[in-house]
mmCIF file of C-alpha atoms in Angstrom:
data_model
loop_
_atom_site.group_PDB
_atom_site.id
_atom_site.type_symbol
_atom_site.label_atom_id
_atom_site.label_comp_id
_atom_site.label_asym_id
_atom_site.label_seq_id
_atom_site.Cartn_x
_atom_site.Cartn_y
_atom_site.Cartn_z
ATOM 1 C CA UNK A 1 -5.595 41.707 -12.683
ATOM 2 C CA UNK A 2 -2.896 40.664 -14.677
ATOM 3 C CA UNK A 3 -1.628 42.348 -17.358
ATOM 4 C CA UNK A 4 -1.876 40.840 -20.237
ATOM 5 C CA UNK A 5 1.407 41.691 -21.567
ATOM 6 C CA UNK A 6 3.546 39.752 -19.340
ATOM 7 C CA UNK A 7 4.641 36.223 -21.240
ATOM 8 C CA UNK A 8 6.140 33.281 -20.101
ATOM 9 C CA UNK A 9 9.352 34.390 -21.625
ATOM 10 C CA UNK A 10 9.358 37.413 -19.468
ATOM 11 C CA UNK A 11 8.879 35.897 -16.758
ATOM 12 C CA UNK A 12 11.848 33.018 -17.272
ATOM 13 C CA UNK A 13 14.156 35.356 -18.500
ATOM 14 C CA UNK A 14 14.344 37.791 -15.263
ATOM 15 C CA UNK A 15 14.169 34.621 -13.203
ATOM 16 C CA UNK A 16 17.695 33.361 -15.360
ATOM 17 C CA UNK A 17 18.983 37.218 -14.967
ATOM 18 C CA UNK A 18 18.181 36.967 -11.488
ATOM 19 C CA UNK A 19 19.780 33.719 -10.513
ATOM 20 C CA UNK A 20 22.958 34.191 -12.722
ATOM 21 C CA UNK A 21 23.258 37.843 -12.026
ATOM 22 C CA UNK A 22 24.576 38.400 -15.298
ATOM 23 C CA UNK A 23 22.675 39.077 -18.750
ATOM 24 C CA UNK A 24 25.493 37.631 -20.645
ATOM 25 C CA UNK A 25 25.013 34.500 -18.324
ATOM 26 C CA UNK A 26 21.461 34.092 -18.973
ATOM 27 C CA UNK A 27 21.596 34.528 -22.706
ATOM 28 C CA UNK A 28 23.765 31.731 -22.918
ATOM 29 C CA UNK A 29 21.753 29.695 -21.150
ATOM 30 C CA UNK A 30 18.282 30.508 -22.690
ATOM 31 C CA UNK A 31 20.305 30.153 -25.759
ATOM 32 C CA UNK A 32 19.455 33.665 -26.671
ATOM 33 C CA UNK A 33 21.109 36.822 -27.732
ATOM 34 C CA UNK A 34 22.122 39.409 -24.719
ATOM 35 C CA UNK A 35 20.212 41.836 -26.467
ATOM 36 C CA UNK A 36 17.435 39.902 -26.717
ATOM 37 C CA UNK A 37 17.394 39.373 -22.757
ATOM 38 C CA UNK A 38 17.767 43.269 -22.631
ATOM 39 C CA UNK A 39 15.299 44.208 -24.701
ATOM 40 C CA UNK A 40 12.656 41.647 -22.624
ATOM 41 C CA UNK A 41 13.907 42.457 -19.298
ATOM 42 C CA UNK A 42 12.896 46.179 -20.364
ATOM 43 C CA UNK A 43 9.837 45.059 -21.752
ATOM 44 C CA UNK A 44 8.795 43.491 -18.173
ATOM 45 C CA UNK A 45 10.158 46.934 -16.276
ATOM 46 C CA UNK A 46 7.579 48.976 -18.393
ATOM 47 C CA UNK A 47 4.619 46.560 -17.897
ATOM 48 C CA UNK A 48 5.758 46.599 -13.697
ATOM 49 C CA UNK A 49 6.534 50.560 -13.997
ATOM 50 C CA UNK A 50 9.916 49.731 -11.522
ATOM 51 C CA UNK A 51 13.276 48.802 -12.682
ATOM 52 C CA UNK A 52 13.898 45.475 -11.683
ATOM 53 C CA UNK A 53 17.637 45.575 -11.948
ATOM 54 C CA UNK A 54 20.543 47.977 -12.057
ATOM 55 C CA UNK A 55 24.247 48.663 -12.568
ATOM 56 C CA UNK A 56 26.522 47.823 -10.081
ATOM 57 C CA UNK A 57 30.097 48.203 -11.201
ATOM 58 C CA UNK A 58 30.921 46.205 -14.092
ATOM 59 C CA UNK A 59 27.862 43.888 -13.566
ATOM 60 C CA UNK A 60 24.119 44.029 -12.496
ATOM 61 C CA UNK A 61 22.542 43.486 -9.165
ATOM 62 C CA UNK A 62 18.554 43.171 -8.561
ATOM 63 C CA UNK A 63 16.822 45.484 -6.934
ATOM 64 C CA UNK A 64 14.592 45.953 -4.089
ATOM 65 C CA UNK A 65 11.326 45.645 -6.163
ATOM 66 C CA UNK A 66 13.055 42.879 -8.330
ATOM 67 C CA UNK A 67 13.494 40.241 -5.075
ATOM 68 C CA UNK A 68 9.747 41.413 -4.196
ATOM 69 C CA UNK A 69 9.028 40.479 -7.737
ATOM 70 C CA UNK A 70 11.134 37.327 -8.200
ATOM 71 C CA UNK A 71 9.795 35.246 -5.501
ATOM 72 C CA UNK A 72 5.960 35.415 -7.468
ATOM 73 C CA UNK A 73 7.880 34.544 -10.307
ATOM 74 C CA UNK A 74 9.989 32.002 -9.389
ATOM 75 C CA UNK A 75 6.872 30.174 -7.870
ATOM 76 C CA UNK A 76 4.407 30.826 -11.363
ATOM 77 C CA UNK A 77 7.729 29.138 -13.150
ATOM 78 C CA UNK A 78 7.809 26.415 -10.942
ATOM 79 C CA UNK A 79 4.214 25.198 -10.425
ATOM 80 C CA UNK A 80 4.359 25.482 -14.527
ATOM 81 C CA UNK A 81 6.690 23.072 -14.521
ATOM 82 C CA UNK A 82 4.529 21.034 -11.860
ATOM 83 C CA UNK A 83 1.936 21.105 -13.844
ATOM 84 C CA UNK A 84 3.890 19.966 -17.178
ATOM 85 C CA UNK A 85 5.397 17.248 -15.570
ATOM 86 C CA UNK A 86 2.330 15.899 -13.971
ATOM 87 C CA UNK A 87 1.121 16.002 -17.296
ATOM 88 C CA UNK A 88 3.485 14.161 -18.941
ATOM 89 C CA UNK A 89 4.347 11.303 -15.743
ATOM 90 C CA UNK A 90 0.535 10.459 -16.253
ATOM 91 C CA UNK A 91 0.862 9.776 -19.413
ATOM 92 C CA UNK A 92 4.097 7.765 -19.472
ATOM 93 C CA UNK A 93 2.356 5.991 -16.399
ATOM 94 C CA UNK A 94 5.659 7.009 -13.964
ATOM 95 C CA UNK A 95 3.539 9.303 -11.893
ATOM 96 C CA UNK A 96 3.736 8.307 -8.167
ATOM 97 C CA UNK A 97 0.297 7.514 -6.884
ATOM 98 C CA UNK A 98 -1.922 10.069 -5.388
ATOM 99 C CA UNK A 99 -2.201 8.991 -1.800
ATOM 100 C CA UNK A 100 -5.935 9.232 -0.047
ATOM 101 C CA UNK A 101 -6.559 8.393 3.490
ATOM 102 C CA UNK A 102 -10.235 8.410 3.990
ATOM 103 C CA UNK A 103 -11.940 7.992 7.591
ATOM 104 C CA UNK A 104 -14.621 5.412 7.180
ATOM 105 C CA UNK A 105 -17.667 7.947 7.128
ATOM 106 C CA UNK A 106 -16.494 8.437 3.512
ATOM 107 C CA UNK A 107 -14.689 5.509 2.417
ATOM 108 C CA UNK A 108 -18.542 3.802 1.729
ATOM 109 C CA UNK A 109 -20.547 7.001 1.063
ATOM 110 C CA UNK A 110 -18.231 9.139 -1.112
ATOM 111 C CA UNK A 111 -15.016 7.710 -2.227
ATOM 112 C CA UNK A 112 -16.847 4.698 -4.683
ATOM 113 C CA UNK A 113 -18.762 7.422 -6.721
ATOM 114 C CA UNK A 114 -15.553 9.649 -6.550
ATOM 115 C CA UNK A 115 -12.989 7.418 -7.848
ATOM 116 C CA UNK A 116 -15.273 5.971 -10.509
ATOM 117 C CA UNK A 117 -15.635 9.487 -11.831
ATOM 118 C CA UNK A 118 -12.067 9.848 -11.594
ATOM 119 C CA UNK A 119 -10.855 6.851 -13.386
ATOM 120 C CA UNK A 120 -13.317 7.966 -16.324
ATOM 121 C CA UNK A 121 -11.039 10.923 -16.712
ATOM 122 C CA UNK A 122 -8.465 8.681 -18.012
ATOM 123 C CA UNK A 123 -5.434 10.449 -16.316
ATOM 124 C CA UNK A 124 -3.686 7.687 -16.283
ATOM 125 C CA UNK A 125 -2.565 8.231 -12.461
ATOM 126 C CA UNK A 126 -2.647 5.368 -9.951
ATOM 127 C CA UNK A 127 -4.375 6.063 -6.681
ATOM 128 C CA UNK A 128 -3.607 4.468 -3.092
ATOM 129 C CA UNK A 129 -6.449 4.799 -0.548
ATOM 130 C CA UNK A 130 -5.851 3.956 3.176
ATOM 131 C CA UNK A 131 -7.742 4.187 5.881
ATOM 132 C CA UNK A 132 -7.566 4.357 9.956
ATOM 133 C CA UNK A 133 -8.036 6.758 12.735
ATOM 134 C CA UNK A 134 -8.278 10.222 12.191
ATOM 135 C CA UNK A 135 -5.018 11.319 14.521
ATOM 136 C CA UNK A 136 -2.972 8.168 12.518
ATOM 137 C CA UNK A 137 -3.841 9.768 8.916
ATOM 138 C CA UNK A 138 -3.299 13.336 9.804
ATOM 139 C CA UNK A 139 -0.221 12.690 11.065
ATOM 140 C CA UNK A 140 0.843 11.127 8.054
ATOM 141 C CA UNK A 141 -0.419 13.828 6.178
ATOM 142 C CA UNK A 142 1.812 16.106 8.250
ATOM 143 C CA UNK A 143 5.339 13.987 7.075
ATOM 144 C CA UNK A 144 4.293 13.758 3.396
ATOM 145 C CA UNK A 145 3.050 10.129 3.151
ATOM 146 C CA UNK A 146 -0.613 11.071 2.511
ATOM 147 C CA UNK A 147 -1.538 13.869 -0.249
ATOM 148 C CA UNK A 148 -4.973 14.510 0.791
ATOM 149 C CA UNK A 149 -7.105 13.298 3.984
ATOM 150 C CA UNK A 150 -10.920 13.405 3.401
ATOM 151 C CA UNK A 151 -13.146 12.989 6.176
ATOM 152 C CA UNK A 152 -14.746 15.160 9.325
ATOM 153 C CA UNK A 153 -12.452 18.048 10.413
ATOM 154 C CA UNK A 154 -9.794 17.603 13.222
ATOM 155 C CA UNK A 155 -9.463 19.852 16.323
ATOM 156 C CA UNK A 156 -8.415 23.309 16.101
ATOM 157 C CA UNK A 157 -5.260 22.138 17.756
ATOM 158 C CA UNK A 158 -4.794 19.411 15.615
ATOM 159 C CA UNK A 159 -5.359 21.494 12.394
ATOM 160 C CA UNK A 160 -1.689 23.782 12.190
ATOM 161 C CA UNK A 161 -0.072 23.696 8.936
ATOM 162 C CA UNK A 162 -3.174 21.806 7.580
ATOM 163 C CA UNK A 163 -6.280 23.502 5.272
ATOM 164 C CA UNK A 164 -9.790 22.139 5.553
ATOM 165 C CA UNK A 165 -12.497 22.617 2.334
ATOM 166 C CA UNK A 166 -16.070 22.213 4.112
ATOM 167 C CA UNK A 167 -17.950 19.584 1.603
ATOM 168 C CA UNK A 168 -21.153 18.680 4.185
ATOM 169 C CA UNK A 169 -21.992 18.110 7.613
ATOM 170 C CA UNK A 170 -22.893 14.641 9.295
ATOM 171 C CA UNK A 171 -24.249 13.322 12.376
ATOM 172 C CA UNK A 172 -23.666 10.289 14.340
ATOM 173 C CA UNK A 173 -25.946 7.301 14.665
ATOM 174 C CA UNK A 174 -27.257 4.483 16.989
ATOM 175 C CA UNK A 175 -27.498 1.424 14.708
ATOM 176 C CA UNK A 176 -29.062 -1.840 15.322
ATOM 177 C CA UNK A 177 -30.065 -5.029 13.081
ATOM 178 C CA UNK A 178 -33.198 -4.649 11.383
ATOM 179 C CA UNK A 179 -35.517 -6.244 13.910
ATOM 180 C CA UNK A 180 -33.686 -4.931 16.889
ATOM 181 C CA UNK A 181 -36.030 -5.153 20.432
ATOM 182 C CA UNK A 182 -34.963 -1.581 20.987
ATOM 183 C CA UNK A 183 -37.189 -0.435 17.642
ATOM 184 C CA UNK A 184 -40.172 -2.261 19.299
ATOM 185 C CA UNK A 185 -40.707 1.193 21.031
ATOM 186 C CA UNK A 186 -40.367 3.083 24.763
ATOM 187 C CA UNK A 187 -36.784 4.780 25.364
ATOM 188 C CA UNK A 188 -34.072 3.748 23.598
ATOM 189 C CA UNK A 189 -31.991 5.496 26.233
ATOM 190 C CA UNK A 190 -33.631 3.353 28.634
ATOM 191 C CA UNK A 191 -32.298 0.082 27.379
ATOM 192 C CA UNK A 192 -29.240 0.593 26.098
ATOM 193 C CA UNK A 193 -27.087 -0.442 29.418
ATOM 194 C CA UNK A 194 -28.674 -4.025 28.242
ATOM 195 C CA UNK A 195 -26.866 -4.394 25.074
ATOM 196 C CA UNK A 196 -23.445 -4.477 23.891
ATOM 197 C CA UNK A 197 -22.404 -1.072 22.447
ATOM 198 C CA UNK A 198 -19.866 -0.522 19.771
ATOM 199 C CA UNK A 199 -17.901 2.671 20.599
ATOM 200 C CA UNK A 200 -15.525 4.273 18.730
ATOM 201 C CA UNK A 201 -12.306 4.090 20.012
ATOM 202 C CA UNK A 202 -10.074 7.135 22.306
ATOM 203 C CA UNK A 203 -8.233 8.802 19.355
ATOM 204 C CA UNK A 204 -11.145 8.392 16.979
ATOM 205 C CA UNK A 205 -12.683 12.237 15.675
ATOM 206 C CA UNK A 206 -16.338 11.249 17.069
ATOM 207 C CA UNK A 207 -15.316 9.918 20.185
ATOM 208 C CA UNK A 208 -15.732 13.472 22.009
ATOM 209 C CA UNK A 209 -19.334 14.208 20.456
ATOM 210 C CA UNK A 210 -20.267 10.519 21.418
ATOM 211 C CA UNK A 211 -19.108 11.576 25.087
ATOM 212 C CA UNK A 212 -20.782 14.627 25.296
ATOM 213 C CA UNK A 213 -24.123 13.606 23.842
ATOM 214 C CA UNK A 214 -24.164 10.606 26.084
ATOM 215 C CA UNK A 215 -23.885 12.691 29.253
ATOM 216 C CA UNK A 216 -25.971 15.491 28.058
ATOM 217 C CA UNK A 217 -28.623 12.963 27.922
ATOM 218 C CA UNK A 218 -27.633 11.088 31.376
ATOM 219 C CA UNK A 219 -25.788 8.267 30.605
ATOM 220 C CA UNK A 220 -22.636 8.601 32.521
ATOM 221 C CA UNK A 221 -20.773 5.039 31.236
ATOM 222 C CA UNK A 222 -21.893 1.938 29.722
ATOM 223 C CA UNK A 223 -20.905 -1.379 31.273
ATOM 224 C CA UNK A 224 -20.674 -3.630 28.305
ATOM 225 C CA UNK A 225 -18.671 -1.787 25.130
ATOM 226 C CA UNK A 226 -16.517 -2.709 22.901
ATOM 227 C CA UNK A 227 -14.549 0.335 21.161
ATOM 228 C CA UNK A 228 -13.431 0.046 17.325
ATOM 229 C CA UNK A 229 -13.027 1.760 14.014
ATOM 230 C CA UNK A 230 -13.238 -1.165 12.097
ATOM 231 C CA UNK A 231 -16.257 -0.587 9.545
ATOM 232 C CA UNK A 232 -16.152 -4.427 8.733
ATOM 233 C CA UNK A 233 -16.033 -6.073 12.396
ATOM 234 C CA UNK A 234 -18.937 -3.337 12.970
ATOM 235 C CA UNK A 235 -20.941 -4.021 9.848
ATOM 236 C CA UNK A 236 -20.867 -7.944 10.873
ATOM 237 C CA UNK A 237 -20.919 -8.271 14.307
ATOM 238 C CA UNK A 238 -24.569 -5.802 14.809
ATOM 239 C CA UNK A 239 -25.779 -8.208 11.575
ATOM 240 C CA UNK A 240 -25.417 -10.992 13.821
ATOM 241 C CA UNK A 241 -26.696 -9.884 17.435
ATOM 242 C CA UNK A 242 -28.306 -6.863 19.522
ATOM 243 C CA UNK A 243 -25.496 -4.939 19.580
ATOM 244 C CA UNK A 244 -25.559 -1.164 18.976
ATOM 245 C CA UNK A 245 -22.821 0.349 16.839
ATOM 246 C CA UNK A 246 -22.329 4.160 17.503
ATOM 247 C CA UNK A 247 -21.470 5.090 14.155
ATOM 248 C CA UNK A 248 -21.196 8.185 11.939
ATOM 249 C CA UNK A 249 -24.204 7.960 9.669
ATOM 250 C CA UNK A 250 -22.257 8.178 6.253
ATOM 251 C CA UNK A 251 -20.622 4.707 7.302
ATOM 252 C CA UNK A 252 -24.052 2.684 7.776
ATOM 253 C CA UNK A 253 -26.100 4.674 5.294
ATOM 254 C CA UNK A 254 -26.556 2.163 2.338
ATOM 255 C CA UNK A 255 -27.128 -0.750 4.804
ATOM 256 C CA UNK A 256 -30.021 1.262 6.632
ATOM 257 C CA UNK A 257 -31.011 2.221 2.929
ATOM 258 C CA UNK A 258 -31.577 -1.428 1.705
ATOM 259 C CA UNK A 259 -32.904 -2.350 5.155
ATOM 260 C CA UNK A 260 -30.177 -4.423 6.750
ATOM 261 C CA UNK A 261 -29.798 -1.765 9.331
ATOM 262 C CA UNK A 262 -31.803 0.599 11.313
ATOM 263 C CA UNK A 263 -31.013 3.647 13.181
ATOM 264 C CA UNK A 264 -32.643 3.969 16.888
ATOM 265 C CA UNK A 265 -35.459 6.755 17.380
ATOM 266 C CA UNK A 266 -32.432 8.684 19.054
ATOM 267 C CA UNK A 267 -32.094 12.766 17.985
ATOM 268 C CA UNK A 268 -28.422 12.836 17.631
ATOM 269 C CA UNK A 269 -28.726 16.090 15.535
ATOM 270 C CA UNK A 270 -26.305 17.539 18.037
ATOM 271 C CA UNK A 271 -23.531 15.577 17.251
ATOM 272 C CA UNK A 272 -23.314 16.977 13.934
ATOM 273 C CA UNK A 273 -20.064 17.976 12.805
ATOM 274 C CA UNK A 274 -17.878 18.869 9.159
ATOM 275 C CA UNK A 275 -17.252 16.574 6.666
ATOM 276 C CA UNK A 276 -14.369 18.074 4.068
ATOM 277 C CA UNK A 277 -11.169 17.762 2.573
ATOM 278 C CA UNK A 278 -7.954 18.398 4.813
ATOM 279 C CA UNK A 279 -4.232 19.022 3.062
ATOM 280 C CA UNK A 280 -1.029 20.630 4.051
ATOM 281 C CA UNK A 281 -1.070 24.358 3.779
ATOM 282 C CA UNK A 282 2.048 24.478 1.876
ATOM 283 C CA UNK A 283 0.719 21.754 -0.355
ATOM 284 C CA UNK A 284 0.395 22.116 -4.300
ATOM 285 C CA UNK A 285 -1.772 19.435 -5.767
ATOM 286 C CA UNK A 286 -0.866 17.425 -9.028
ATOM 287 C CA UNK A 287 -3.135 18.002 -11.929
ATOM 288 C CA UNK A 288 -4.349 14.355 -11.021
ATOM 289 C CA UNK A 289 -5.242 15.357 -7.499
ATOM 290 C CA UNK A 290 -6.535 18.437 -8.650
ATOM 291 C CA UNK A 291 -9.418 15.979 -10.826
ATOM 292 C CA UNK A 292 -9.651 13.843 -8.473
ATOM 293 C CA UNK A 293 -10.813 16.525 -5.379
ATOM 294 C CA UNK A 294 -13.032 18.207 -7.920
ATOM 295 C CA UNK A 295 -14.770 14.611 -7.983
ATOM 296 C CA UNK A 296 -14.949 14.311 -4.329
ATOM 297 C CA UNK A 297 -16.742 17.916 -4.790
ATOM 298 C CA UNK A 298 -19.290 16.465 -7.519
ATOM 299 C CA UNK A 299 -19.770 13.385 -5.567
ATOM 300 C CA UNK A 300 -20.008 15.047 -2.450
ATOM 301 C CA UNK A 301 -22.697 17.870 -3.489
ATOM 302 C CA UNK A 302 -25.431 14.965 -4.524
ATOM 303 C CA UNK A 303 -24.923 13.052 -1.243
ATOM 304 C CA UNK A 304 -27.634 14.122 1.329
ATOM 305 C CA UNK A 305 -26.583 13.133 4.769
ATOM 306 C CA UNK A 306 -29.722 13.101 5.902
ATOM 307 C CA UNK A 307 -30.600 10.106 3.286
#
């Protein structure tokens, strides 16, 4: 727990003290008194119980339970300052956007409800949503171009220097135009060499559970596919003929809602995988980012995959 005692002046003035090595130094500086600084870096030795500096000739050096010390307070002082100037670039509107990339499972189902919960917050922060394969947005993740990736988690070789939040767990779906000859009845299994099949593509997350749930269940290949990630070419092209779209199920779930699509009679509860938020281990979000992820939380706790 932390004690109580310990103030934000304590805490700035050993940091000065500490990076000056010299109370006279800092004083000037924190435009303070030297006996002021004395008297507070005292205060903070009592409340730790270990000196945190000492004599060393005619000046002071820190000691070893001062650099143990000084790196927790060096980082408190500077995600303050984060936080103040998040504040205060939202409000002056110079913020840099928060950067989303969102796979398309959740750029229908769960961003929408998000972001219109976020832009009621009024934080006055401007948001940039892309989207694309999985591999393509991580990796941009990785250099600093994206802030936050939501969507199914990556491989465990895929994940280093990354941190995944578990939100829900989805499965993937055979979809089909309402009307479809393969919702007539029999096996769908048994007809689906007769149809073109939309597959997602080689570097897409799904593309391994697709694989192994097709040969679990005996289908080695299929002779007529077409692989993409594109939600839109999908959306309109199995609209408009008998093709079958291998999809995640958040990306088709309104249009089988209202109707305009319909999953196959296929159990693909094996395919199931996580569905969370992915950012950089080292990462320390904005106080804008911070809103906007607890939205994606609120958002994402009322969605039922299953729906």
């Amino acid at each position: 727990m932390i004690d109580s005692r310990v103030k934000f002046r304590h805490l700035q003035t050993f940091v000065e003290v500490a990076r000056q090595r010299s109370v006279m130094k800092a004083a000037e500086i924190l435009h303070v008194s030297q006996p002021a600084v004395t008297k507070t870096i005292r205060e903070l030795e009592e409340v730790l119980g270990v000196a945190v500096f000492e004599r060393e000739g005619r000046g002071i050096k820190i000691t070893r339970h001062g650099e143990v010390f000084l790196k927790h307070a060096g980082a408190v002082l500077a995600a303050l300052r984060q936080g103040f100037d998040s504040v205060s670039q939202a409000l002056s509107g110079d913020a840099p956007p928060i950067r989303i990339g969102a796979l398309p499972t959740v750029s229908t189902r769960i961003m929408p409800k998000a972001m219109a919960l976020f832009l009621a917050e009024e934080t006055g922060a401007r948001i940039k949503i892309v989207t694309g394969e999985n591999a393509v947005l991580l990796e941009q993740l990785r250099v600093g171009d994206l802030d936050l990736v939501v969507g199914r988690l990556a491989a465990p070789e895929k994940m280093a220097g990354f941190s995944f939040e578990h939100l829900y767990s989805e499965k993937v779906v055979f979809c089909v135009r309402a009307g479809h000859p393969l919702l007539a009845g029999g096996s769908a299994f048994a007809g689906l060499d007769a149809y073109p099949v939309l597959m997602p593509t080689r570097a897409s997350i799904i593309r391994p559970f697709v694989e192994s749930f097709l040969i679990a269940n005996g289908i080695a290949g299929l002779p007529n596919q077409i692989e993409t990630v594109s939600d839109a070419f999908g959306r309109a092209f199995v609209r408009e003929s008998d093709a079958i779209w291998i999809i995640s199920e958040g990306v088709v779930a309104a249009d089988i809602a209202d109707g305009a699509l319909a999953a196959l009679p296929i159990d693909t509860s094996g395919t199931k995988g996580p569905v969370g938020l992915t950012m950089r281990t080292d990462a320390v979000p904005s106080m804008p980012l911070s809103i906007l992820i607890q939205t994606i939380r609120e958002v994402a706790g009322k969605v039922s995959p299953a729906a």
